Amino acid sequence: MRILVLVTMMWLAAAASGRASTPTNETFDTLLVGSAFQTPQRGWSANAASIVVTATRAQSGANSVDVNGGTMSNSVNAGAVTGVLWTEFHLIPQWGAAPVDAATNVVSHLHYYNTNGYMTILTASGFVTVTQDIHGVAIAPVDTNEFARISLYQNFNTATSAVLLNGVVVLQDLAFPGTSPNYNTFAVQNAEVPSSYFDTYSVGSTVPAGADGNSNGTPDTVELNTLGYVARNFIVGSTPGAHFTSLAAAAAAARSGDTITIAGTPADAGTATFHANVTVSGADFTTTAGLVVATGYTLTLDGIDVRVSNSTTLNGALVIGPTASFSASTLTMGASGLVDANGGTWSVDTPLLAMTGTFEISGADYNAANFTASLNFAETFEPYAQNVPIDHLRFRGWGAADTGSIITNVAGQQGSRSARVSGVVSNRINGAGATAVWTDFHIYALKGVKPTSAETAGSSVLLYFTTNGFLAAYDSGVGDYTEFTTDAGGHPVTPIADGAWARVSLFTHYGQDKAAIFLNDRLMRDQLPFPGGNASSYSGFSVDNREPATVVFDDLDITQDMPGDLNGDVDGDSVPDAVEINAYGTIATHGFPATVFRFL
């Protein structure tokens, strides 16, 4: 006894009533009980009078077809199919031997149920019996008294298919066993007398219901329809039954969405190169083989400690999840490289860390050590991922008093990252021994009221933007803030508009205890006394936002070198004010600094 189910390009019967078009749905409930198909009905035909509509069994509704002693088929007019078709039907099968007369050279799918009750599917290399699904879960033999639901995914662009039994994927990535450029005929064959029952057939583009075999929240049928495959979990290591013994072999086989579980010690069998978005979990391990993440892909470590005592190259992203850790002997970051310590930790054996191009650093646990930056210091915020808290950048000297101060994608003067301040953000700078320091930055101007208390102790400059849009600085000579409505040359100043970027450049001289302030390359004041009276050296930079709205700043340079692009000349002596300030601390002395040649 056997059930032969095939979808071929052959016409198994010359359907006088014409071919059914896709999508086709059939429940047989409107056909007369006892009617046969030797005279075709709605595209269905049969080669035996014993194949009739019956009310004995039905999957849905009232009727099904009793298939025995022959073949029932439908010539489906799908035309030149160029995409995906789904075929679904219900069957109470009979167990039996392999078919010996099937036209396998032209079929896109063929299967039967062997003498043990297992679905046996024709592949390009012969019949394969499936006793477990693609995830390794055992499948019970089909019941000869219950309807089974069979779903077929077929992609006529790639000539591949997948088979589902009762919503579970039992095989995928099947090459069509024969040449079948389009979908012409569906057939069910039971060559013996004991009855099989066939019901509720459909073919078309509608995605059927399916189980979520990999527990990723997406039904397997939806994954098939979208990706052409269902993501799998590969067991890797020395444990019996593992899919692969080495990480390199698993990485080569993995596709985006697949997971790799380490069980036992993986063999070191060459560099593991990931060309897909893959998650690795399971047992901790150390490997002497290399590791590569290709451009455009992400390798995620989930609850696992991975040690690579060889080269690691990140042209793509490495995400280190909570409780996971990663360490490498050497690390090369490519142009799109990214390390995202998303709750996990990572380290590299110094000094062999090479980075080229543009890369991002993000996460929460690389900030354990407080760090004091030194001169010269520059920060563009470009290396950091969006929404990383500023307080997580302590390895660069940054600190923040709140969690709302983060890296944002508000475009700065360069690139696509800047710093958003919703409280107090500061950086520790070790400027000991530097007599004069330049501080240059851009700020997204936010107008506000005068600070209620001036933190003058130890300060060299205190600034804010007034509600009128003018920059104001604390003047210890008058004990209050002075609003700069005119520049140092007495010329009127245009107020800054809300939300406009402003460039602020500061010169602080720790021998004179005086400062000079530039706004957009225009000198506002020189020889402004330090608010605290004196400060021994440059020790920090701080942005304090006390308004409800957020402040954004970017492109910070703290250096002993004069910015090369400050060319303003408010006193009109044809010498850039910055040059005079850098040399003398004031524009009261005119002209370029003298160069003295001494001949001894």
Coordinates of C-alpha atoms in Angstrom, one line a residue:
M1 CA 0.0 0.0 0.0
R2 CA 1.4 3.4 -0.7
I3 CA 0.4 7.0 -0.9
L4 CA 2.3 8.9 -3.6
V5 CA 2.0 12.7 -3.4
L6 CA 3.7 14.6 -6.2
V7 CA 3.7 18.0 -7.7
T8 CA 5.1 17.8 -11.2
M9 CA 5.0 19.5 -14.6
M10 CA 3.3 16.4 -16.1
W11 CA -0.4 16.4 -16.8
L12 CA -1.5 13.1 -15.2
A13 CA -4.9 13.5 -16.8
A14 CA -6.2 15.4 -19.8
A15 CA -8.7 17.5 -17.8
A16 CA -11.6 18.1 -20.3
S17 CA -13.0 20.7 -18.0
G18 CA -9.9 22.7 -18.1
R19 CA -7.1 23.4 -15.6
A20 CA -7.7 25.1 -12.3
S21 CA -6.0 28.4 -11.8
T22 CA -4.0 29.5 -8.7
P23 CA -4.8 30.2 -6.0
T24 CA -6.9 27.0 -5.7
N25 CA -8.9 25.9 -2.6
E26 CA -10.9 22.7 -2.4
T27 CA -12.8 21.1 0.4
F28 CA -15.1 18.8 -1.8
D29 CA -18.1 19.7 0.4
T30 CA -20.2 20.9 -2.5
L31 CA -19.6 17.8 -4.6
L32 CA -22.1 14.9 -4.7
V33 CA -21.2 12.1 -2.3
G34 CA -20.4 9.0 -4.3
S35 CA -19.5 10.9 -7.4
A36 CA -16.3 9.8 -9.2
F37 CA -13.6 11.8 -11.1
Q38 CA -13.2 9.8 -14.3
T39 CA -15.3 12.6 -15.7
P40 CA -13.3 15.6 -14.3
Q41 CA -14.8 17.9 -11.7
R42 CA -13.4 21.4 -11.1
G43 CA -10.1 20.3 -12.5
W44 CA -9.8 17.1 -10.5
S45 CA -9.6 13.8 -12.4
A46 CA -8.9 10.1 -11.5
N47 CA -8.0 7.0 -13.3
A48 CA -10.1 4.7 -11.2
A49 CA -13.9 4.5 -10.5
S50 CA -13.1 3.6 -6.9
I51 CA -11.9 7.1 -6.2
V52 CA -15.0 9.0 -5.1
V53 CA -16.3 11.8 -2.9
T54 CA -17.2 10.3 0.6
A55 CA -18.8 11.5 3.8
T56 CA -17.1 8.7 5.8
R57 CA -14.2 10.9 6.9
A58 CA -13.7 14.7 6.6
Q59 CA -10.9 17.0 7.9
S60 CA -13.3 20.0 7.7
G61 CA -16.8 20.3 6.5
A62 CA -18.7 17.2 5.4
N63 CA -16.8 15.5 2.7
S64 CA -13.4 14.2 1.6
V65 CA -12.1 12.0 -1.2
D66 CA -11.7 8.2 -0.8
V67 CA -8.5 7.5 -2.7
N68 CA -7.8 3.8 -3.4
G69 CA -6.7 1.7 -6.4
G70 CA -5.4 4.6 -8.5
T71 CA -4.4 8.2 -8.8
M72 CA -6.2 11.5 -8.4
S73 CA -4.8 14.7 -9.8
N74 CA -5.5 18.3 -10.5
S75 CA -3.9 20.2 -13.4
V76 CA -3.2 23.6 -11.9
N77 CA -2.7 26.6 -14.2
A78 CA 0.0 28.4 -12.3
G79 CA 1.7 29.5 -15.5
A80 CA 5.4 30.3 -15.5
V81 CA 5.8 30.6 -11.7
T82 CA 8.7 33.0 -10.8
G83 CA 8.4 33.0 -7.0
V84 CA 7.0 31.1 -4.0
L85 CA 4.0 28.8 -4.0
W86 CA 2.6 27.1 -0.9
T87 CA 0.7 23.8 -1.3
E88 CA -1.3 22.5 1.7
F89 CA -3.5 19.5 2.1
H90 CA -4.8 17.0 4.6
L91 CA -4.4 13.2 4.3
I92 CA -5.1 10.0 6.2
P93 CA -2.4 7.9 4.6
Q94 CA -1.6 4.3 4.2
W95 CA 1.9 3.0 5.0
G96 CA 3.7 1.1 2.2
A97 CA 6.8 0.5 0.1
A98 CA 8.6 3.0 -2.1
P99 CA 7.0 3.9 -5.4
V100 CA 8.6 2.2 -8.4
D101 CA 6.8 4.0 -11.3
A102 CA 7.0 7.7 -10.4
A103 CA 8.1 10.1 -13.1
T104 CA 10.8 11.5 -10.8
N105 CA 12.7 13.3 -13.6
V106 CA 10.0 16.0 -13.8
V107 CA 8.8 16.3 -10.2
S108 CA 9.4 19.2 -7.9
H109 CA 8.3 17.2 -4.9
L110 CA 7.4 13.5 -4.2
H111 CA 6.9 11.7 -0.9
Y112 CA 5.3 8.6 0.6
Y113 CA 4.9 7.0 4.0
N114 CA 7.2 3.9 4.6
T115 CA 6.2 0.7 6.3
N116 CA 7.1 2.2 9.7
G117 CA 4.8 5.2 9.1
Y118 CA 7.5 7.8 8.5
M119 CA 7.3 10.4 5.8
T120 CA 9.9 9.6 3.1
I121 CA 10.8 12.3 0.7
L122 CA 12.5 12.2 -2.7
T123 CA 15.7 14.4 -2.8
A124 CA 18.1 14.9 -5.6
S125 CA 20.2 12.0 -4.3
G126 CA 17.4 9.6 -3.5
F127 CA 14.7 9.0 -0.8
V128 CA 15.2 10.3 2.7
T129 CA 13.1 9.1 5.7
V130 CA 12.5 11.8 8.3
T131 CA 12.2 10.7 11.9
Q132 CA 13.0 14.2 13.4
D133 CA 12.4 17.8 12.5
I134 CA 15.2 20.2 11.4
H135 CA 15.7 21.1 15.1
G136 CA 16.4 17.5 16.1
V137 CA 13.0 16.9 17.8
A138 CA 11.7 13.4 17.2
I139 CA 8.6 13.0 15.0
A140 CA 6.0 10.2 15.6
P141 CA 4.9 8.0 12.7
V142 CA 1.7 9.2 11.0
D143 CA -1.5 7.8 12.3
T144 CA -3.5 5.8 9.7
N145 CA -6.7 6.9 11.4
E146 CA -6.1 10.6 11.7
F147 CA -5.7 13.4 9.1
A148 CA -2.1 14.7 8.8
R149 CA -1.5 18.3 7.6
I150 CA 1.2 18.5 4.9
S151 CA 2.5 21.9 3.8
L152 CA 5.0 22.4 1.0
Y153 CA 7.1 25.5 0.4
Q154 CA 8.4 25.8 -3.1
N155 CA 10.5 28.5 -4.6
F156 CA 10.6 28.3 -8.4
N157 CA 13.3 30.9 -8.6
T158 CA 15.8 28.8 -6.7
A159 CA 14.2 25.4 -7.5
T160 CA 14.2 24.6 -3.8
S161 CA 11.5 23.5 -1.3
A162 CA 10.8 22.7 2.3
V163 CA 8.3 20.2 3.8
L164 CA 6.2 20.6 6.9
L165 CA 4.3 17.9 8.7
N166 CA 1.5 19.2 11.0
G167 CA 3.1 22.6 11.0
V168 CA 6.6 21.4 11.8
V169 CA 9.5 21.7 9.3
V170 CA 11.0 18.3 8.6
L171 CA 13.3 19.1 5.7
Q172 CA 14.4 22.4 4.1
D173 CA 16.8 23.5 1.4
L174 CA 15.6 20.7 -0.8
A175 CA 16.7 20.9 -4.4
F176 CA 13.9 19.9 -6.8
P177 CA 14.6 16.2 -7.6
G178 CA 13.5 16.8 -11.2
T179 CA 13.4 19.6 -13.8
S180 CA 10.2 21.5 -12.9
P181 CA 10.2 25.1 -14.1
N182 CA 6.6 25.7 -13.1
Y183 CA 3.6 24.2 -11.2
N184 CA 1.3 22.2 -13.4
T185 CA -0.1 19.2 -11.6
F186 CA -0.8 17.9 -8.1
A187 CA -1.5 14.2 -7.6
V188 CA -2.3 11.8 -4.8
Q189 CA -1.8 8.1 -5.5
N190 CA -2.9 5.1 -3.6
A191 CA -2.3 2.1 -5.8
E192 CA -3.8 -0.4 -3.4
V193 CA -7.4 -1.0 -2.3
P194 CA -7.4 0.1 1.4
S195 CA -8.7 3.6 1.5
S196 CA -6.8 6.8 2.1
Y197 CA -8.7 10.0 2.6
F198 CA -7.7 13.3 1.0
D199 CA -9.2 16.7 2.0
T200 CA -8.8 20.5 2.3
Y201 CA -6.4 21.3 -0.5
S202 CA -5.0 24.7 -1.4
V203 CA -2.3 26.1 -3.5
G204 CA -1.2 29.8 -3.8
S205 CA 0.8 32.5 -2.1
T206 CA -1.0 32.5 1.3
V207 CA 1.4 31.5 4.1
P208 CA -0.1 28.7 6.2
A209 CA 0.1 28.4 9.9
G210 CA 3.2 26.9 11.4
A211 CA 5.0 26.1 14.6
D212 CA 7.8 28.2 16.0
G213 CA 10.3 25.4 16.1
N214 CA 13.3 27.6 16.9
S215 CA 11.4 29.7 19.5
N216 CA 12.5 33.0 18.0
G217 CA 9.0 34.4 18.1
T218 CA 8.3 34.0 14.3
P219 CA 6.4 31.0 12.9
D220 CA 8.6 28.8 10.8
T221 CA 6.3 29.3 7.8
V222 CA 6.8 33.0 7.9
E223 CA 10.5 32.6 8.1
L224 CA 10.5 30.3 5.1
N225 CA 8.3 32.7 3.1
T226 CA 10.6 35.7 4.0
L227 CA 14.1 34.2 4.1
G228 CA 13.7 30.9 2.2
Y229 CA 14.9 29.0 5.3
V230 CA 14.2 28.5 9.0
A231 CA 16.9 29.5 11.4
R232 CA 18.5 26.6 13.3
N233 CA 20.5 25.9 16.4
F234 CA 23.8 24.1 15.7
I235 CA 25.5 22.1 18.5
V236 CA 29.2 22.5 18.3
G237 CA 31.9 20.7 20.2
S238 CA 33.0 17.3 21.4
T239 CA 29.6 16.1 22.8
P240 CA 28.1 13.1 21.0
G241 CA 25.6 14.1 18.4
A242 CA 27.0 17.5 17.8
H243 CA 26.4 19.0 14.3
F244 CA 30.0 20.2 14.1
T245 CA 33.2 19.6 16.0
S246 CA 34.7 23.0 15.2
L247 CA 33.4 26.6 15.4
A248 CA 34.9 27.2 12.0
A249 CA 32.7 24.6 10.4
A250 CA 29.6 25.9 12.1
A251 CA 30.4 29.5 11.1
A252 CA 30.7 28.4 7.5
A253 CA 27.3 26.7 7.6
A254 CA 25.4 29.3 9.6
R255 CA 23.0 31.8 8.1
S256 CA 21.5 34.9 9.6
G257 CA 19.2 34.0 12.6
D258 CA 21.0 30.8 13.3
T259 CA 22.3 30.1 16.8
I260 CA 25.4 28.1 17.8
T261 CA 25.5 26.2 21.2
I262 CA 28.9 25.2 22.4
A263 CA 28.7 21.7 24.1
G264 CA 32.1 20.3 25.1
T265 CA 35.4 21.6 23.7
P266 CA 35.3 22.7 20.1
A267 CA 38.2 21.6 17.9
D268 CA 40.6 24.2 16.7
A269 CA 40.2 23.7 12.9
G270 CA 41.0 27.0 11.3
T271 CA 39.7 30.6 11.5
A272 CA 35.9 30.9 12.2
T273 CA 34.6 33.4 9.7
F274 CA 31.0 34.6 10.3
H275 CA 29.2 35.8 7.2
A276 CA 25.8 36.0 8.9
N277 CA 24.1 37.4 12.0
V278 CA 24.7 34.6 14.5
T279 CA 24.3 34.1 18.3
V280 CA 26.8 31.9 20.2
S281 CA 25.9 30.5 23.7
G282 CA 26.6 27.5 25.8
A283 CA 29.8 26.3 27.4
D284 CA 32.7 28.7 27.9
F285 CA 35.7 27.9 25.7
T286 CA 39.2 29.0 24.7
T287 CA 40.4 28.7 21.1
T288 CA 43.8 29.1 19.5
A289 CA 42.1 29.5 16.1
G290 CA 41.3 33.0 14.7
L291 CA 37.9 34.7 14.6
V292 CA 36.5 37.0 11.9
V293 CA 33.2 38.9 11.7
A294 CA 32.5 40.0 8.1
T295 CA 31.3 43.4 7.1
G296 CA 27.6 44.0 7.6
Y297 CA 27.1 41.1 10.0
T298 CA 26.8 40.8 13.8
L299 CA 28.2 38.0 16.1
T300 CA 26.4 38.0 19.5
L301 CA 27.7 36.3 22.6
D302 CA 25.0 35.3 25.0
G303 CA 26.0 34.2 28.5
I304 CA 29.3 32.7 27.4
D305 CA 33.0 33.4 28.1
V306 CA 35.0 33.3 24.9
R307 CA 38.8 33.6 24.8
V308 CA 40.5 33.8 21.4
S309 CA 44.3 33.4 21.9
N310 CA 44.8 34.4 18.3
S311 CA 43.9 37.2 15.9
T312 CA 40.3 38.6 15.9
T313 CA 39.2 40.8 13.1
L314 CA 36.0 42.8 13.4
N315 CA 34.9 44.1 10.0
G316 CA 31.4 43.7 11.4
A317 CA 30.0 43.9 14.9
L318 CA 30.6 41.9 18.1
V319 CA 27.8 42.2 20.6
I320 CA 28.6 41.0 24.1
G321 CA 25.4 40.3 26.0
P322 CA 24.7 40.3 29.7
T323 CA 26.9 37.9 31.7
A324 CA 29.0 37.2 28.5
S325 CA 32.7 38.1 28.1
F326 CA 35.2 38.2 25.3
S327 CA 38.9 38.5 25.3
A328 CA 41.4 38.4 22.5
S329 CA 45.2 38.3 22.1
T330 CA 45.0 40.8 19.2
L331 CA 42.1 42.7 17.8
T332 CA 41.9 44.5 14.4
M333 CA 38.9 46.8 13.9
G334 CA 37.9 47.3 10.3
A335 CA 36.2 50.3 8.7
S336 CA 32.8 49.1 10.0
G337 CA 34.0 47.4 13.1
L338 CA 32.0 47.6 16.3
V339 CA 32.3 46.3 19.8
D340 CA 29.0 46.6 21.7
A341 CA 29.4 45.5 25.3
N342 CA 25.7 45.3 25.9
G343 CA 26.0 44.3 29.6
G344 CA 29.0 42.1 29.0
T345 CA 32.8 42.7 29.3
W346 CA 35.7 42.6 26.8
S347 CA 39.4 43.0 26.8
V348 CA 42.4 42.9 24.5
D349 CA 45.9 42.0 25.4
T350 CA 47.8 45.3 24.9
P351 CA 49.4 46.7 23.0
L352 CA 48.3 44.7 20.0
L353 CA 45.1 46.6 19.2
A354 CA 44.8 47.9 15.6
M355 CA 41.9 50.1 14.5
T356 CA 41.4 51.6 11.0
G357 CA 38.6 53.6 9.5
T358 CA 35.5 54.5 11.4
F359 CA 34.4 52.3 14.2
E360 CA 32.0 52.5 17.2
I361 CA 32.5 51.6 20.8
S362 CA 29.3 51.1 22.9
G363 CA 28.1 49.4 26.0
A364 CA 28.2 49.6 29.7
D365 CA 31.2 47.8 31.2
Y366 CA 34.3 49.2 29.6
N367 CA 34.0 52.2 31.9
A368 CA 35.1 50.6 35.1
A369 CA 38.2 52.6 35.6
N370 CA 38.1 56.4 36.1
F371 CA 40.6 58.0 33.8
T372 CA 42.1 61.5 33.8
A373 CA 42.8 62.7 30.3
S374 CA 46.0 64.6 29.5
L375 CA 46.8 67.5 27.1
N376 CA 46.4 67.6 24.2
F377 CA 42.8 66.3 24.4
A378 CA 40.2 66.0 21.5
E379 CA 36.7 64.6 21.4
T380 CA 34.3 64.3 18.5
F381 CA 32.0 61.6 20.0
E382 CA 32.0 59.8 16.6
P383 CA 33.4 56.5 17.9
Y384 CA 30.5 55.9 20.3
A385 CA 27.1 54.3 19.5
Q386 CA 24.0 56.3 19.8
N387 CA 22.4 56.5 23.4
V388 CA 25.5 55.4 25.2
P389 CA 25.5 57.3 28.6
I390 CA 28.2 59.8 28.9
D391 CA 29.0 58.3 32.3
H392 CA 30.1 55.1 30.5
L393 CA 32.9 57.0 28.9
R394 CA 35.0 57.2 32.0
F395 CA 37.9 55.6 30.2
R396 CA 38.1 58.9 28.4
G397 CA 37.9 61.0 31.5
W398 CA 34.1 61.8 31.1
G399 CA 31.6 61.7 33.9
A400 CA 27.9 62.6 34.2
A401 CA 25.7 63.2 37.2
D402 CA 22.6 61.8 35.4
T403 CA 21.6 59.0 33.1
G404 CA 19.9 61.4 30.6
S405 CA 23.2 62.7 29.3
I406 CA 24.0 60.5 26.4
I407 CA 25.6 60.2 22.9
T408 CA 23.0 61.5 20.4
N409 CA 22.6 61.5 16.7
V410 CA 22.1 65.3 16.6
A411 CA 24.6 66.2 13.9
G412 CA 27.5 68.3 15.1
Q413 CA 30.0 70.3 13.2
Q414 CA 31.5 67.1 11.9
G415 CA 30.1 63.6 11.5
S416 CA 26.9 62.3 13.0
R417 CA 27.4 62.1 16.8
S418 CA 27.4 64.7 19.6
A419 CA 26.9 64.8 23.4
R420 CA 23.5 65.6 24.9
V421 CA 23.5 67.1 28.4
S422 CA 20.5 67.0 30.7
G423 CA 22.4 67.6 33.9
V424 CA 26.1 68.0 34.5
V425 CA 28.8 66.5 32.2
S426 CA 32.5 66.9 32.9
N427 CA 35.9 65.7 31.9
R428 CA 39.0 65.5 34.1
I429 CA 42.0 66.9 32.4
N430 CA 45.5 66.9 33.8
G431 CA 46.9 70.2 32.7
A432 CA 49.7 70.4 35.3
G433 CA 52.7 72.4 34.0
A434 CA 50.7 74.0 31.1
T435 CA 50.9 77.8 31.5
A436 CA 48.4 78.6 28.8
V437 CA 45.6 76.4 27.4
W438 CA 43.1 76.7 24.6
T439 CA 39.6 75.2 24.9
D440 CA 37.6 75.1 21.7
F441 CA 34.1 73.5 21.3
H442 CA 30.7 73.9 19.6
I443 CA 27.5 74.1 21.5
Y444 CA 23.9 73.9 20.4
A445 CA 22.9 77.2 22.1
L446 CA 20.2 77.1 24.8
K447 CA 19.2 80.4 26.3
G448 CA 18.5 80.6 30.0
V449 CA 18.5 82.6 33.2
K450 CA 21.6 83.5 35.1
P451 CA 22.8 80.7 37.4
T452 CA 21.6 81.3 40.9
S453 CA 25.0 80.5 42.4
A454 CA 28.3 81.0 40.7
E455 CA 30.7 78.1 41.4
T456 CA 33.7 80.4 41.3
A457 CA 36.1 78.5 43.5
G458 CA 39.0 77.2 41.3
S459 CA 37.2 78.2 38.1
S460 CA 39.0 79.9 35.3
V461 CA 35.9 80.7 33.1
L462 CA 32.2 80.5 33.8
L463 CA 29.8 81.1 30.8
Y464 CA 26.1 80.9 29.9
F465 CA 23.8 82.2 27.1
T466 CA 21.3 84.8 28.4
T467 CA 17.6 84.9 27.6
N468 CA 18.5 87.6 25.1
G469 CA 20.8 85.3 23.2
F470 CA 24.1 86.8 24.2
L471 CA 27.0 85.0 25.7
A472 CA 27.8 86.1 29.3
A473 CA 30.8 85.4 31.5
Y474 CA 31.4 85.8 35.2
D475 CA 33.6 88.8 35.9
S476 CA 35.2 88.7 39.3
G477 CA 35.9 92.4 39.0
V478 CA 32.2 93.2 39.4
G479 CA 31.2 90.0 41.2
D480 CA 28.6 89.1 38.6
Y481 CA 28.1 87.9 35.0
T482 CA 28.7 90.3 32.2
E483 CA 26.5 90.1 29.0
F484 CA 28.5 90.5 25.8
T485 CA 26.4 92.7 23.7
T486 CA 29.5 94.1 22.1
D487 CA 32.8 92.5 21.2
A488 CA 36.2 93.4 22.5
G489 CA 36.5 96.1 19.8
G490 CA 33.2 97.7 20.9
H491 CA 31.2 96.4 17.9
P492 CA 27.6 95.2 18.4
V493 CA 27.1 91.5 18.7
T494 CA 24.2 89.7 17.0
P495 CA 22.3 87.5 19.5
I496 CA 22.5 83.7 19.0
A497 CA 19.2 82.1 17.8
D498 CA 17.7 79.3 19.8
G499 CA 19.0 75.9 18.4
A500 CA 21.8 77.5 16.5
W501 CA 25.3 76.0 16.8
A502 CA 27.8 78.4 18.4
R503 CA 31.6 78.0 18.5
V504 CA 33.2 79.0 21.8
S505 CA 37.0 79.4 22.0
L506 CA 38.7 80.1 25.4
F507 CA 42.2 81.0 26.2
T508 CA 43.2 80.6 29.9
H509 CA 46.6 81.8 31.2
Y510 CA 47.6 80.3 34.5
G511 CA 50.5 82.7 35.0
Q512 CA 48.3 85.8 34.6
D513 CA 45.1 84.2 36.0
K514 CA 43.3 85.8 33.1
A515 CA 41.1 84.5 30.2
A516 CA 40.1 85.5 26.7
I517 CA 36.8 84.5 25.2
F518 CA 35.9 84.1 21.5
L519 CA 32.4 83.5 20.1
N520 CA 32.3 82.3 16.5
D521 CA 35.9 83.5 15.9
R522 CA 35.1 86.9 17.4
L523 CA 36.9 88.1 20.5
M524 CA 34.4 89.1 23.2
R525 CA 36.8 89.9 26.0
D526 CA 40.5 89.6 26.9
Q527 CA 42.2 89.9 30.2
L528 CA 39.1 88.7 32.0
P529 CA 40.1 87.8 35.6
F530 CA 39.5 84.2 36.7
P531 CA 36.3 83.9 38.7
G532 CA 38.1 82.2 41.6
G533 CA 40.9 84.8 41.6
N534 CA 43.5 82.2 40.7
A535 CA 43.7 78.6 39.5
S536 CA 47.0 76.8 39.5
S537 CA 46.4 74.7 36.4
Y538 CA 43.8 73.4 33.9
S539 CA 42.0 70.4 35.7
G540 CA 38.6 70.0 34.0
F541 CA 35.9 71.0 31.5
S542 CA 32.2 71.0 32.5
V543 CA 28.8 71.6 30.9
D544 CA 26.1 72.3 33.5
N545 CA 22.5 72.4 32.1
R546 CA 19.9 73.6 34.6
E547 CA 17.1 74.1 32.1
P548 CA 14.4 71.6 31.2
A549 CA 15.5 71.4 27.6
T550 CA 18.7 69.5 26.8
V551 CA 22.0 71.1 25.6
V552 CA 24.1 69.5 22.9
F553 CA 27.8 70.1 22.4
D554 CA 30.5 68.6 20.1
D555 CA 34.0 68.8 18.7
L556 CA 35.9 69.6 21.9
D557 CA 39.6 70.4 21.7
I558 CA 41.7 71.2 24.8
T559 CA 45.2 71.9 23.8
Q560 CA 48.3 74.1 24.3
D561 CA 48.3 74.9 20.6
M562 CA 46.3 77.8 19.3
P563 CA 43.5 76.7 17.0
G564 CA 44.7 77.4 13.4
D565 CA 41.4 78.7 12.1
L566 CA 40.8 81.6 14.5
N567 CA 41.3 84.6 12.2
G568 CA 39.0 87.3 13.6
D569 CA 40.5 90.8 14.0
V570 CA 38.2 93.1 16.1
D571 CA 40.9 95.7 16.6
G572 CA 41.6 96.0 12.9
D573 CA 45.4 95.8 13.1
S574 CA 45.6 93.1 10.4
V575 CA 46.8 90.6 13.0
P576 CA 44.4 87.8 14.0
D577 CA 43.3 88.5 17.6
A578 CA 44.1 84.8 18.5
V579 CA 47.7 85.3 17.5
E580 CA 48.0 88.3 19.8
I581 CA 46.2 86.5 22.6
N582 CA 48.3 83.5 22.3
A583 CA 51.5 85.5 22.5
Y584 CA 50.6 88.2 25.0
G585 CA 47.2 87.3 26.6
T586 CA 45.8 90.5 25.2
I587 CA 45.2 92.5 22.0
A588 CA 46.5 95.7 23.6
T589 CA 49.9 94.8 22.2
H590 CA 49.7 95.1 18.5
G591 CA 51.4 93.1 15.8
F592 CA 52.8 89.7 15.3
P593 CA 55.1 88.4 18.0
A594 CA 58.7 89.3 17.2
T595 CA 61.2 86.7 16.1
V596 CA 64.7 87.5 17.5
F597 CA 67.8 86.1 15.8
R598 CA 70.8 86.0 18.1
F599 CA 74.3 85.4 16.6
L600 CA 76.9 84.5 19.2

